Amino acid sequence: MSCCDLAAAGQLGKAGIMASDCEPALNQAESRNPTLERYLGALREAKNDSEQFAALLLVTKAVKAGDIDAKTRRRIFDAVGFTFPNRLLTTKEAPDGCPDHVLRALGVALLACFCSDPELASHPQVLNKIPILSTFLTARGDPDDAARRSMIDDTYQCLTAVAGTPRGPRHLIAGGTVSALCQAYLGHGYGFDQALALLVGLLAAAETQCWKEAEPDLLAVLRGLSEDFQKAEDASKFELCQLLPLFLPPTTVPSECLRDLQAGLARILGSKLSSWQRNPALKLAARLAHACGSDWIPAGSSGSKFLALLVNLACVEVRLALEETGTEVKEDVVTACYALMELGIQECTRCEQSLLKEPQKVQLVSIMKEAIGAVIHHLQQVGPEKQKEPFVFASVRILGAWLAEETSSLRKEVCQLLPFLVRYAKTLYEEAEEANDLSQQVATLAISPTTPGPTWPGDALRLLLPGWCHLTVEDGPREILIKEGAPSLLCKYFLQQWELTSPGHDTSVLPDSVEIGLQTCCHIFLNLVVTAPGLIKRDACFTSLMNTLMTSLPSLVQQQGRLLLAANVATLGLLMARLLSTSPALQGTPASRGFFAAAILFLSQSHVARATPGSDQAVLALSPDYEGVWADLQELWFLGMQAFTGCVPLLPWLAPAALRSRWPQELLQLLGSVSPNSVKPEMVAAYQGVLVELARANRLCREAMRLQAGEETASHYRMAALEQCLSEP
């Protein structure tokens, strides 16, 4: 058999591929082509390679591309099997006068024919050829050789068919196909466009696995695409806008890529464009904002102008989409614009190293206010049947980001929307699993089929917590939230989130948002304790909350790195204890004693005596654990000291318990060991408040303080109330 005959036999694969849309019944095919049946019989009865070659050639001549159907292809496979193609793919000896790749080309052509059948495309005998097929993509050879080109086309046909099966992408990634595709694309040889198309499909199907297996190669492709994007002057730059989001890594994007992407986007968005040209650019910018924040935007005048342009365009797009009635909202584009607006909110509220100047901030806040007004208008139209739609979740998210920073503007509109927001948050909280899936849908809707960068919270309530924290300070919004049942919902939410941090759960894998959410809940409850004490006393949910705080604080104060959360829990619990002092749970029960012991530990360990060079007397200083978080902690600490002071006269057992902990004695000892000049007046007032109430409440406390030179210390610090109390019997 000649080399030309082998090449002709290879056209069988092409016939099979081109006939994928032609599915006549088998009996019809047989009646039209009885000769094919004889040749298939000869193929089945072939006893050696030469006879199989000959039979294949006859079959090739007997069928035309339009005549071969799926059943005929399957019969060819039944006649040939995998053994013969396997030998063709691995043989190293070709007939005289034939290039060494011709046999492999025939083997690939047969596989391409077989892979037209989805069942065969997932066959183990096809899957184990993936490493071999992948090597063909990067093999060197004459670029003008027709047989080699045909083999490359067949190889892509095989790999694409495998990728279309349920587990195909995983097998391709494990077989080294991603790296081979990257190298084939970067080499820009024959079929490189097919390599890019298949890469896009694999990244969309299994992004994490692709990056795990072939990160260096994928980054090389990203560098090439970014450079092409930066240089493009024709319509290809708009096509690249659609491709590039898929190639951004889940980790750090190389700085040179960020520079090229920003430069390319600046040129596109700075021009007058139609919507089909502008929208992919906005989505790419949103993807970068989601993954990198503002790190991809250069500092200086050019960067600030670009950021202002981005946010401006996003706000205009949001208003056009949501204010006009009767027009279909392009939800993917608007959600991308939300991401850009969120970036604008972050930069407008950043005090240090902001990309924006003050005049730009003022202008953007005004523009974003109008866009947020459009978002509120849209949410007011949402009925119960649409509450689970991803776009509604995305709209609530951007509104939550705005309310976290700004509640004074649009106050009337926000108050009108609060009942909906409470109901919406409650619905998603009660269906948490669906809400989690909804979050992933939002990420897909907004940016790409992947979800890189910080994970979007899976519940609407967490998005709204910062804004509600601000709103509970104001009378009007607070009354609406209380009327709609928000406090009860928040209590349930807090208890559910707290379970995630309890013993038995691996807190190291929890996102920071869980602990931040717990702290924000505490802030809301603190606001309610101060502004609506009657609610705390009458709503049973706060009794459950108090029980959780009491049982949780003892272990929490012992945990490293969770001091800020412990401060919130301790302070909230102390303030609530004043209001719930008549509750049986606070009458010296083991839980209440454990809670106050832990609270004393938190309050007492904040400061230490520290020696100073060249001085005989130490100074009062923050303890090492408190130094790094004192800026966020000090208000809670002072409030906690005040709340503890208020609890002492209400709980008769508390003063003896404090005495047994030796806190009053150690506090006086600490003050006596440091220079009075090193203790700030507000610290003196806080310490005196606790000491005076303990002394007034219990005779033994007074005696212990006197033995600790309490009167002398009080005199040194001008604590008149304490000095007078200790002077009494």
XYZ file of C-alpha atoms in Angstrom:
729
model
C 0.000 0.000 0.000
C 1.383 3.352 -0.994
C 1.839 6.427 1.169
C -0.906 8.134 -0.845
C -3.273 5.264 -0.085
C -2.608 5.721 3.616
C -3.386 9.420 3.343
C -6.586 8.614 1.482
C -7.609 6.194 4.206
C -7.086 9.000 6.665
C -9.908 10.937 5.010
C -12.343 8.543 6.703
C -12.097 10.645 9.825
C -13.026 13.744 7.846
C -16.031 11.986 6.422
C -17.202 11.082 9.873
C -16.714 14.590 11.195
C -18.463 16.307 8.333
C -21.401 13.951 8.553
C -22.309 14.712 12.128
C -25.556 16.346 11.071
C -26.586 13.494 8.765
C -28.443 10.710 10.607
C -30.347 8.508 8.086
C -31.534 5.160 9.382
C -29.082 2.299 9.000
C -31.344 0.225 6.755
C -31.579 3.210 4.420
C -27.773 3.484 4.352
C -27.490 -0.241 3.622
C -30.009 -0.113 0.793
C -28.214 2.822 -0.783
C -24.719 1.361 -0.399
C -24.534 -2.459 -0.317
C -20.915 -2.216 -1.415
C -20.091 -0.562 1.919
C -21.435 -3.622 3.714
C -19.092 -5.926 1.794
C -16.120 -3.703 2.615
C -17.097 -3.525 6.283
C -17.187 -7.310 6.279
C -13.720 -7.384 4.779
C -12.549 -4.944 7.432
C -13.899 -7.171 10.177
C -12.264 -10.262 8.677
C -8.856 -8.656 8.041
C -6.098 -10.827 9.503
C -3.165 -8.381 9.486
C -2.283 -4.714 9.173
C -1.968 -4.844 5.390
C -5.456 -6.296 4.963
C -6.864 -3.696 7.405
C -5.160 -0.918 5.439
C -6.668 -2.212 2.233
C -10.135 -2.600 3.726
C -10.004 0.878 5.201
C -9.095 2.266 1.819
C -12.035 0.452 0.236
C -14.403 1.735 2.921
C -13.108 5.247 2.338
C -13.808 4.982 -1.373
C -17.237 3.476 -0.785
C -18.598 6.276 1.370
C -18.982 9.963 0.768
C -18.989 12.609 3.473
C -22.723 13.134 3.143
C -23.540 9.416 3.372
C -21.824 8.346 6.579
C -23.979 8.573 9.686
C -23.512 7.851 13.378
C -24.581 4.218 13.103
C -22.237 3.619 10.190
C -19.373 5.191 12.115
C -20.168 2.897 15.014
C -20.089 -0.124 12.710
C -16.712 0.975 11.383
C -15.496 1.181 14.963
C -16.890 -2.286 15.712
C -14.952 -3.573 12.737
C -11.685 -1.765 13.488
C -11.662 -1.506 17.307
C -8.936 0.307 19.215
C -6.052 -2.102 18.760
C -5.243 -1.048 15.210
C -5.395 2.748 15.892
C -3.303 2.176 19.013
C -0.532 0.601 16.975
C -0.743 3.370 14.395
C -0.289 6.024 17.061
C 2.704 4.378 18.669
C 4.551 2.864 15.702
C 7.947 4.321 14.854
C 8.388 2.626 11.471
C 6.605 3.926 8.378
C 6.476 2.320 4.928
C 9.232 3.199 2.530
C 8.823 6.664 1.106
C 6.341 7.851 3.750
C 7.016 10.507 6.399
C 7.038 9.038 9.900
C 3.914 10.961 10.908
C 1.626 9.433 8.261
C 0.756 6.343 10.308
C 0.052 8.508 13.340
C -2.111 10.747 11.179
C -4.211 7.759 10.143
C -4.519 6.659 13.768
C -5.684 10.124 14.811
C -8.116 10.252 11.890
C -9.691 7.003 13.053
C -9.973 8.310 16.611
C -11.538 11.525 15.318
C -14.108 9.444 13.480
C -14.845 7.391 16.586
C -15.016 10.454 18.875
C -17.958 11.732 16.871
C -19.845 9.244 19.031
C -20.095 10.768 22.555
C -20.043 7.312 24.096
C -16.760 6.487 22.379
C -15.318 9.927 23.214
C -15.428 8.968 26.894
C -14.108 5.429 26.333
C -11.001 4.559 28.404
C -9.139 3.680 25.202
C -9.682 7.257 24.005
C -8.944 8.848 27.367
C -5.613 7.077 27.709
C -4.554 8.588 24.357
C -4.830 12.131 25.721
C -1.104 12.452 26.621
C -0.106 11.205 23.153
C -2.587 13.466 21.396
C -1.390 16.440 23.443
C 2.166 15.952 22.206
C 0.974 16.184 18.592
C -0.122 19.792 19.190
C 3.439 20.955 19.772
C 5.339 18.527 17.522
C 7.706 20.158 15.065
C 7.346 19.638 11.349
C 6.743 21.235 7.986
C 3.957 23.797 8.564
C 2.822 23.420 4.935
C 2.551 19.605 5.067
C -1.102 18.785 4.329
C -0.992 15.449 6.173
C 0.453 17.115 9.262
C -2.212 19.807 9.158
C -4.858 17.153 8.784
C -3.480 15.326 11.824
C -3.566 18.534 13.891
C -7.183 19.156 12.909
C -8.070 15.577 13.845
C -6.252 15.956 17.162
C -8.277 19.039 18.040
C -11.402 17.187 16.970
C -10.592 14.352 19.399
C -9.709 16.640 22.312
C -12.763 18.832 21.749
C -15.006 15.756 21.715
C -13.488 14.546 24.992
C -13.937 18.021 26.525
C -17.641 17.771 25.729
C -18.133 14.711 27.928
C -19.069 15.087 31.627
C -15.656 14.142 33.021
C -13.679 15.019 29.930
C -12.159 18.323 31.148
C -10.724 16.605 34.216
C -9.088 13.911 32.068
C -7.675 16.483 29.656
C -6.176 18.535 32.475
C -4.625 15.452 34.080
C -3.218 14.406 30.689
C -1.230 17.621 30.230
C -3.512 19.078 27.570
C -3.671 22.559 29.111
C 0.090 23.085 28.888
C 0.145 21.671 25.359
C -2.656 24.006 24.288
C -0.870 26.991 25.812
C 2.344 26.133 23.969
C 0.464 25.543 20.731
C -1.225 28.929 21.018
C 1.966 30.763 21.912
C 3.767 29.100 18.987
C 1.144 30.546 16.611
C 1.506 27.536 14.346
C -1.239 25.842 12.396
C -4.408 25.443 14.486
C -3.384 27.887 17.229
C -6.857 29.451 17.094
C -8.342 26.039 17.870
C -5.986 25.786 20.836
C -7.297 29.055 22.228
C -10.928 28.008 21.770
C -10.344 24.728 23.601
C -8.448 26.533 26.387
C -11.406 28.860 26.884
C -13.703 25.870 27.245
C -11.470 24.116 29.766
C -11.035 27.259 31.868
C -14.777 27.809 31.897
C -15.380 24.216 32.985
C -12.576 23.727 35.512
C -10.659 26.934 36.211
C -9.100 25.913 39.523
C -7.754 22.616 38.198
C -6.388 24.270 35.060
C -4.412 26.819 37.056
C -3.191 24.184 39.478
C -1.798 22.024 36.693
C -0.460 24.641 34.273
C -0.072 28.025 35.970
C 3.231 29.044 34.276
C 1.879 28.237 30.819
C -1.447 29.965 31.417
C 0.349 33.052 32.706
C 2.416 33.049 29.518
C -0.809 33.025 27.488
C -2.184 35.850 29.647
C 0.953 37.899 28.989
C 0.571 37.338 25.272
C -3.118 38.209 25.238
C -2.558 41.288 27.396
C 0.189 42.527 25.135
C -1.970 41.930 22.065
C -4.814 43.797 23.776
C -2.627 46.765 24.569
C -1.389 47.000 20.976
C -4.636 46.188 19.159
C -6.028 48.956 16.956
C -8.739 46.976 15.170
C -11.900 45.123 16.185
C -9.824 42.311 17.716
C -9.482 44.389 20.905
C -13.210 43.970 21.534
C -12.941 40.204 21.048
C -10.025 40.148 23.488
C -12.172 41.983 26.037
C -14.421 38.950 26.086
C -11.588 36.422 26.269
C -9.309 38.050 28.834
C -11.538 37.647 31.914
C -11.241 33.886 31.548
C -7.449 34.034 31.676
C -7.077 36.090 34.848
C -5.574 33.814 37.518
C -7.215 33.094 40.866
C -4.050 34.383 42.534
C -1.950 37.446 41.744
C -2.117 38.910 38.253
C 1.387 39.778 36.924
C 2.052 43.501 37.081
C 3.025 43.733 33.414
C -0.347 42.240 32.477
C -2.175 44.743 34.661
C -0.323 47.605 32.964
C -1.232 46.356 29.495
C -4.855 45.688 30.433
C -5.317 49.092 32.011
C -3.711 50.849 29.044
C -5.900 48.956 26.595
C -9.059 49.668 28.575
C -8.164 53.348 28.910
C -7.958 53.669 25.117
C -11.227 51.816 24.545
C -13.309 53.524 27.220
C -11.903 56.935 26.373
C -13.385 56.662 22.867
C -16.909 57.077 21.618
C -18.309 53.555 21.437
C -21.477 51.662 20.747
C -22.872 49.485 23.538
C -21.606 46.231 21.997
C -18.088 47.662 22.059
C -18.279 49.290 25.489
C -19.989 46.522 27.445
C -17.227 43.877 27.160
C -14.714 46.525 28.265
C -16.802 47.379 31.333
C -17.086 43.692 32.195
C -13.325 43.217 31.886
C -12.736 46.266 34.099
C -15.218 44.872 36.636
C -13.411 41.532 36.615
C -10.136 43.306 37.357
C -11.761 45.379 40.110
C -13.233 42.237 41.650
C -9.911 40.396 41.579
C -7.434 43.210 42.282
C -9.344 46.101 43.835
C -7.692 49.296 42.624
C -4.161 47.850 42.453
C -4.320 47.597 38.657
C -4.925 51.333 38.249
C -1.764 53.486 38.237
C -1.307 56.277 40.736
C -1.192 59.876 39.600
C -3.322 62.014 37.358
C -3.829 59.434 34.608
C -4.969 56.790 37.080
C -7.382 59.085 38.902
C -8.927 60.245 35.618
C -9.282 56.644 34.460
C -10.952 55.561 37.716
C -13.306 58.535 37.604
C -14.169 57.640 34.001
C -14.842 54.017 34.932
C -17.177 54.898 37.782
C -18.891 57.599 35.740
C -19.575 55.225 32.849
C -20.808 52.552 35.253
C -23.242 54.952 36.933
C -24.583 56.170 33.601
C -25.114 52.586 32.472
C -26.931 51.714 35.706
C -29.243 54.696 35.427
C -30.018 54.058 31.761
C -30.812 50.433 32.497
C -32.880 50.845 35.661
C -34.642 54.176 35.200
C -36.092 53.490 31.769
C -39.245 51.412 31.868
C -40.151 48.881 29.223
C -36.547 48.117 28.237
C -34.838 44.809 28.869
C -32.089 45.127 31.476
C -28.743 43.659 30.464
C -28.194 42.181 33.874
C -24.651 40.951 33.283
C -23.518 44.418 32.203
C -25.320 46.234 35.027
C -23.921 43.822 37.606
C -20.433 44.477 36.252
C -21.149 48.195 36.652
C -22.110 47.518 40.270
C -18.603 46.123 40.825
C -17.109 49.315 39.403
C -19.383 51.446 41.581
C -18.251 49.460 44.615
C -14.666 50.220 43.668
C -15.633 53.899 43.484
C -17.218 53.757 46.944
C -14.064 52.220 48.384
C -11.815 54.838 46.850
C -14.066 57.748 47.815
C -13.998 56.632 51.457
C -10.274 55.875 51.591
C -8.424 58.471 53.599
C -4.855 57.448 52.801
C -3.313 56.701 49.422
C -6.552 57.179 47.548
C -6.327 57.402 43.785
C -8.874 60.199 43.815
C -8.537 63.832 44.787
C -11.161 65.507 46.945
C -12.943 67.325 44.085
C -13.146 64.046 42.195
C -14.558 62.307 45.266
C -17.244 64.928 45.719
C -18.233 64.662 42.059
C -18.301 60.853 42.051
C -20.324 60.656 45.264
C -22.946 62.866 43.635
C -22.984 60.711 40.504
C -23.136 57.466 42.497
C -25.977 58.861 44.608
C -28.083 59.186 41.462
C -27.212 55.634 40.406
C -28.065 54.279 43.865
C -31.382 56.082 43.593
C -32.014 54.089 40.425
C -31.102 50.870 42.251
C -33.570 51.679 45.038
C -36.246 52.441 42.442
C -35.592 49.057 40.806
C -35.765 47.164 44.111
C -39.058 48.837 44.957
C -40.546 47.139 41.889
C -39.345 43.651 42.852
C -42.180 41.289 43.678
C -41.974 38.087 45.751
C -41.645 35.973 42.621
C -38.354 37.678 41.696
C -36.666 37.778 45.079
C -34.477 34.766 44.349
C -33.110 36.145 41.102
C -29.340 36.745 41.079
C -29.709 40.282 39.773
C -31.792 41.273 42.799
C -29.053 39.910 45.055
C -26.460 41.934 43.144
C -28.600 45.065 43.486
C -28.943 44.541 47.242
C -25.193 44.068 47.449
C -24.341 47.420 45.893
C -26.984 49.146 48.013
C -25.439 47.523 51.105
C -21.994 48.780 50.099
C -23.400 52.300 49.739
C -25.283 52.224 53.055
C -22.155 51.000 54.830
C -20.615 54.390 54.085
C -23.502 56.792 53.472
C -26.960 56.840 55.077
C -27.700 60.559 55.274
C -28.507 61.007 51.585
C -31.550 59.324 50.037
C -32.831 58.807 53.611
C -36.498 58.941 52.637
C -36.031 56.423 49.826
C -33.968 54.121 52.042
C -36.599 54.194 54.798
C -39.295 53.328 52.284
C -37.220 50.354 51.115
C -36.325 49.022 54.593
C -39.401 46.747 54.919
C -38.461 45.068 51.639
C -34.832 44.682 52.706
C -35.816 43.020 55.993
C -38.188 40.628 54.236
C -35.611 39.907 51.555
C -32.853 39.208 54.087
C -35.202 36.989 56.082
C -36.176 35.002 53.000
C -32.583 34.311 52.045
C -31.560 33.590 55.641
C -34.292 30.995 55.977
C -33.164 29.395 52.742
C -29.441 29.680 53.355
C -28.422 26.901 50.995
C -30.233 28.484 48.076
C -28.794 31.873 49.031
C -25.292 30.428 48.906
C -25.949 29.161 45.403
C -27.416 32.567 44.560
C -24.132 34.211 45.508
C -22.279 32.030 43.011
C -24.840 32.894 40.347
C -24.226 36.585 41.016
C -20.494 36.150 40.517
C -21.172 34.335 37.259
C -23.682 36.937 36.160
C -21.408 39.831 36.985
C -18.065 38.857 35.663
C -17.278 35.447 34.193
C -17.938 31.732 34.535
C -15.387 31.722 37.355
C -15.341 33.242 40.818
C -11.866 34.572 41.617
C -10.971 37.213 44.151
C -12.710 37.650 47.462
C -15.704 35.432 47.866
C -18.996 37.291 47.768
C -20.980 36.740 50.954
C -23.608 34.058 50.545
C -26.372 35.850 52.433
C -28.031 39.193 51.974
C -28.062 39.967 55.673
C -24.291 40.171 55.899
C -24.325 42.687 53.071
C -26.772 44.880 54.962
C -25.257 44.710 58.454
C -22.942 47.762 58.190
C -25.732 49.957 56.840
C -28.172 48.761 59.492
C -25.553 49.508 62.130
C -25.633 53.160 61.057
C -29.414 53.225 60.690
C -30.132 51.858 64.191
C -28.616 55.057 65.603
C -31.347 57.129 63.938
C -34.861 57.170 65.394
C -36.867 56.835 62.173
C -34.991 53.969 60.504
C -34.591 52.175 63.850
C -38.341 52.190 64.462
C -38.951 50.728 61.003
C -36.355 48.001 61.547
C -37.868 47.098 64.921
C -41.401 47.096 63.507
C -40.362 44.779 60.657
C -38.740 42.287 63.048
C -35.102 42.998 62.203
C -33.814 42.578 65.815
C -35.245 39.075 66.083
C -33.790 38.180 62.690
C -30.402 39.567 63.728
C -30.429 37.527 66.943
C -31.143 34.338 65.005
C -28.478 35.218 62.482
C -25.907 35.951 65.195
C -26.588 32.639 66.941
C -26.354 30.748 63.643
C -23.079 32.426 62.689
C -21.728 31.915 66.184
C -22.162 28.180 65.771
C -19.574 28.323 62.983
C -16.975 29.589 65.476
C -17.847 27.207 68.296
C -15.663 24.256 69.395
C -15.848 21.433 66.898
C -15.603 23.747 63.900
C -12.330 24.562 62.165
C -12.225 28.339 62.557
C -9.017 28.561 60.513
C -10.971 27.940 57.307
C -13.695 30.458 58.060
C -13.622 33.611 55.938
C -12.891 36.851 57.786
C -16.372 38.002 56.846
C -17.894 35.653 59.447
C -16.066 37.272 62.356
C -16.566 40.759 60.930
C -20.274 39.994 60.630
C -20.424 38.905 64.266
C -18.703 42.113 65.362
C -21.088 44.236 63.305
C -24.054 42.415 64.840
C -22.652 43.263 68.262
C -22.453 46.930 67.266
C -26.103 46.885 66.187
C -27.121 45.268 69.472
C -25.089 47.854 71.372
C -27.007 50.581 69.567
C -30.287 48.938 70.521
C -29.214 48.543 74.166
C -28.556 52.273 74.369
C -31.443 53.568 72.250
C -34.165 50.950 72.818
C -33.595 49.334 76.248
C -37.258 48.374 76.521
C -36.886 46.141 73.462
C -34.022 44.244 75.117
C -36.136 43.602 78.221
C -39.296 42.419 76.476
C -38.068 40.488 73.419
C -37.289 36.867 74.296
C -34.672 36.613 71.538
C -32.329 38.792 73.600
C -32.555 36.379 76.522
C -31.298 33.637 74.191
C -28.594 35.980 72.966
C -27.519 36.741 76.536
C -27.264 33.034 77.328
C -25.030 32.511 74.292
C -22.788 35.428 75.250
C -22.412 34.100 78.792
C -21.471 30.576 77.734
C -19.155 31.682 74.917
C -16.992 34.417 76.431
C -14.908 32.206 78.805
C -13.402 30.236 75.916
C -13.291 33.205 73.564
C -11.020 35.330 75.782
C -8.471 32.520 75.775
C -8.188 32.340 71.984
C -5.300 34.046 70.244
C -6.110 36.621 67.589
C -9.765 37.053 68.568
C -9.439 39.843 71.103
C -11.597 42.282 69.148
C -14.489 39.842 68.948
C -14.049 39.056 72.654
C -14.233 42.782 73.418
C -17.505 43.065 71.517
C -19.023 40.051 73.233
C -17.866 41.118 76.706
C -19.076 44.695 76.362
C -22.413 43.721 74.845
C -22.965 41.107 77.536
C -22.149 43.554 80.345
C -24.523 46.174 78.964
C -27.300 43.632 78.505
C -26.720 42.258 82.012
C -27.630 45.657 83.451
C -30.972 45.510 81.665
C -31.632 41.830 82.381
C -30.304 41.817 85.952
C -33.503 40.263 87.324
C -33.271 37.289 84.961
C -32.764 33.954 86.774
C -29.831 33.243 84.467
C -27.883 36.128 86.064
C -28.432 35.214 89.709
C -25.022 33.708 90.330
C -25.477 30.704 88.063
C -22.330 28.911 86.849
C -22.806 30.465 83.396
C -23.133 33.999 84.779
C -20.127 33.544 87.085
C -18.066 32.230 84.193
C -19.082 35.147 82.012
C -18.169 37.836 84.565
C -14.877 36.094 85.358
C -14.048 36.202 81.650
C -15.155 39.841 81.425
C -12.872 40.723 84.362
C -10.037 38.938 82.564
C -10.638 41.027 79.432
C -10.848 44.313 81.359
C -7.947 43.636 83.727
C -5.341 42.501 81.199
C -5.396 45.593 79.014
C -2.605 47.503 80.811
C 0.667 46.635 82.504
C 3.482 48.429 84.282
C 6.432 48.987 81.969
C 9.884 50.099 83.048
C 11.362 53.123 81.296
C 15.101 53.682 80.760
C 16.601 56.249 83.088
C 13.646 56.255 85.486
C 13.071 54.460 88.753
C 9.326 54.436 88.262
C 7.416 52.427 85.688
C 4.676 53.806 83.462
C 1.240 52.470 82.626
C 1.323 50.903 79.149
C -0.811 48.710 76.947
C -0.136 44.994 77.227
C 1.365 43.438 74.073
C -1.855 41.659 73.035
C -3.837 44.897 73.186
C -1.356 47.222 71.457
C -2.142 46.252 67.873
C -5.924 46.523 68.230
C -6.312 49.267 70.845
C -7.446 51.836 68.284
C -10.460 49.625 67.508
C -10.772 48.346 71.070
C -10.517 51.297 73.407
C -14.089 52.547 73.033
C -15.385 49.068 73.816
C -13.030 48.775 76.793
C -14.190 52.030 78.364
C -17.821 51.135 77.694
C -17.216 47.728 79.248
C -15.692 49.273 82.377
C -18.708 51.539 82.683
C -21.126 48.630 82.171
C -19.346 46.460 84.749
C -19.561 49.331 87.218
C -23.308 49.491 86.621
C -23.729 45.740 87.173
C -22.108 45.686 90.636
C -25.021 47.201 92.623
C -27.565 45.169 90.654
C -25.968 41.746 91.227
C -25.101 41.255 94.933
C -22.919 38.226 94.251
C -20.676 40.122 91.789
C -18.539 42.108 94.265
C -17.474 39.007 96.274
C -16.717 37.241 92.982
C -14.550 40.163 91.848
C -12.750 40.082 95.186
C -12.001 36.365 94.789
C -10.536 37.109 91.361
C -8.210 39.622 93.105
C -8.968 42.219 90.432
C -9.437 45.181 92.847
C -6.248 44.294 94.723
C -4.212 43.855 91.535
C -5.643 47.057 90.086
C -4.521 49.048 93.126
C -1.172 47.316 93.016
C -0.785 48.276 89.337
C -1.642 51.923 90.036
C 0.746 51.996 92.957
C 3.639 50.706 90.836
C 3.449 53.297 88.046
C 3.865 57.022 87.833
C 0.496 58.823 88.235
C 1.546 61.120 85.409
C 1.526 58.155 83.015
C -2.151 57.393 83.681
C -4.513 59.426 81.545
C -7.485 61.116 83.253
C -10.013 58.924 81.445
C -8.204 55.809 82.719
C -8.253 57.176 86.270
C -11.998 57.797 85.981
C -12.664 54.297 84.635
C -10.607 52.602 87.368
C -12.155 54.723 90.107
C -15.664 53.902 88.921
C -15.095 50.155 89.297
C -13.248 50.426 92.616
C -15.853 52.726 94.183
C -18.791 50.471 93.283
C -16.992 47.364 94.554
C -16.098 49.139 97.798
C -19.645 50.383 98.315
C -21.181 46.992 97.592
C -19.082 44.849 99.905
C -17.341 45.383 103.267
C -14.710 42.746 102.527
C -13.829 44.590 99.314
C -13.252 47.773 101.281
C -11.007 45.970 103.754
C -8.994 44.338 100.995
C -8.502 47.690 99.288
C -7.315 49.312 102.503
C -4.775 46.488 102.975
C -3.552 47.228 99.435
C -2.847 50.895 100.344
C -6.064 51.916 98.633
C -6.456 55.207 100.508
C -2.916 56.276 99.701
C -3.300 55.315 96.039
C -6.611 57.164 95.836
C -4.921 60.252 97.244
C -2.073 60.057 94.714
C -4.517 59.852 91.816
C -6.966 62.369 93.275
C -9.722 59.766 93.388
C -11.862 61.690 95.862
C -14.859 59.364 95.689
C -12.720 56.290 96.355
C -10.793 57.979 99.124
C -14.008 58.976 100.852
C -15.535 55.491 100.454
C -12.481 53.775 101.949
C -12.406 56.168 104.869
C -15.849 55.039 105.945
C -16.363 51.978 108.207
